[in-house]
Amino acid sequence: EVSWTGEDAPKQVEDMEHLTCFLPGWLSLGASMPRANATRKRRLALAESIANTCWHMYQKQPTGLGPERVKSMQMDLSKTNTREYILRPEAAEGWWYMYELTGAPQYREWGWRAFAAMEDVLWTPDGYASLKDVRDEGRGHLDRMESFFIAETLKYLFLLQDPNNTIKLDKYVFNTEGHPLSISKLPQ
């Protein structure tokens, strides 16, 4: 992230937002295009690196769930004031694209572990709930389940695990809410 307050020169801020975790899908999809030959390796390496960082955002927390933000590259969240998990889909989305486009099994494993943590930590008698602090389940839940949790988060996690998944990227494109739309063929 680059920050500028209107004084002197902009400064680089080493923060990572959960929302950034969709980038591996975007980058790997771009790398899969025929005209991307010159940049394919660089794009895939960057996508893999960001996907790995997103996994560490989950894996390094006692609950197994990733926070909204990591500041100053401190995965213990000691510099972060937004430690909640609000059921975001971006990590699962990025891992699904990476799995579809590379076939690397770690993305399925990461998705399964994230799902298991959601089942363990976020399930309540009334459904799933956001978590106030990914470092401490005892801090409680937020009384909300965002609509994107079912529409996107669970969908991408399911697709990651489904061995018979027929939603392939040469036949479908996903809109921003995770809904697959078939790609129509242009008339000849």
PDB file of C-alpha atoms in Angstrom, residues 23-45 47 96-103 168-173 183:
ATOM      1  CA  LEU A  23      -5.413 -11.142  -6.504  1.00  0.00           C
ATOM      2  CA  PRO A  24      -3.926 -14.650  -6.933  1.00  0.00           C
ATOM      3  CA  GLY A  25      -6.980 -15.583  -8.983  1.00  0.00           C
ATOM      4  CA  TRP A  26      -6.795 -12.460 -11.084  1.00  0.00           C
ATOM      5  CA  LEU A  27      -3.055 -12.806 -11.701  1.00  0.00           C
ATOM      6  CA  SER A  28      -3.142 -16.538 -12.442  1.00  0.00           C
ATOM      7  CA  LEU A  29      -6.093 -16.100 -14.781  1.00  0.00           C
ATOM      8  CA  GLY A  30      -4.134 -13.415 -16.646  1.00  0.00           C
ATOM      9  CA  ALA A  31      -1.084 -15.693 -16.736  1.00  0.00           C
ATOM     10  CA  SER A  32      -3.166 -18.421 -18.356  1.00  0.00           C
ATOM     11  CA  MET A  33      -4.017 -16.273 -21.387  1.00  0.00           C
ATOM     12  CA  PRO A  34      -2.127 -17.101 -24.610  1.00  0.00           C
ATOM     13  CA  ARG A  35      -0.774 -13.576 -25.013  1.00  0.00           C
ATOM     14  CA  ALA A  36       0.774 -13.669 -21.521  1.00  0.00           C
ATOM     15  CA  ASN A  37       3.767 -15.796 -22.569  1.00  0.00           C
ATOM     16  CA  ALA A  38       6.340 -13.091 -21.777  1.00  0.00           C
ATOM     17  CA  THR A  39       5.012 -12.466 -18.253  1.00  0.00           C
ATOM     18  CA  ARG A  40       3.519 -15.862 -17.344  1.00  0.00           C
ATOM     19  CA  LYS A  41       6.249 -16.970 -14.903  1.00  0.00           C
ATOM     20  CA  ARG A  42       6.384 -13.599 -13.164  1.00  0.00           C
ATOM     21  CA  ARG A  43       2.605 -13.386 -12.824  1.00  0.00           C
ATOM     22  CA  LEU A  44       2.307 -16.930 -11.487  1.00  0.00           C
ATOM     23  CA  ALA A  45       5.154 -16.394  -9.014  1.00  0.00           C
ATOM     24  CA  ALA A  47       0.086 -15.038  -7.519  1.00  0.00           C
ATOM     25  CA  TRP A  96      -9.799 -21.865  -5.947  1.00  0.00           C
ATOM     26  CA  TYR A  97      -8.460 -20.050  -9.009  1.00  0.00           C
ATOM     27  CA  MET A  98      -4.926 -21.151  -8.140  1.00  0.00           C
ATOM     28  CA  TYR A  99      -6.047 -24.763  -7.791  1.00  0.00           C
ATOM     29  CA  GLU A 100      -8.035 -24.689 -11.042  1.00  0.00           C
ATOM     30  CA  LEU A 101      -5.178 -23.138 -12.987  1.00  0.00           C
ATOM     31  CA  THR A 102      -2.179 -24.949 -11.438  1.00  0.00           C
ATOM     32  CA  GLY A 103      -3.590 -28.146  -9.946  1.00  0.00           C
ATOM     33  CA  LYS A 168     -14.380 -24.791 -15.473  1.00  0.00           C
ATOM     34  CA  LEU A 169     -12.757 -21.520 -16.404  1.00  0.00           C
ATOM     35  CA  ASP A 170     -12.854 -22.191 -20.135  1.00  0.00           C
ATOM     36  CA  LYS A 171     -16.656 -22.424 -19.966  1.00  0.00           C
ATOM     37  CA  TYR A 172     -17.606 -19.989 -17.172  1.00  0.00           C
ATOM     38  CA  VAL A 173     -16.691 -16.583 -15.804  1.00  0.00           C
ATOM     39  CA  ILE A 183     -19.348 -17.985 -21.717  1.00  0.00           C
TER      40      ILE A 183
END
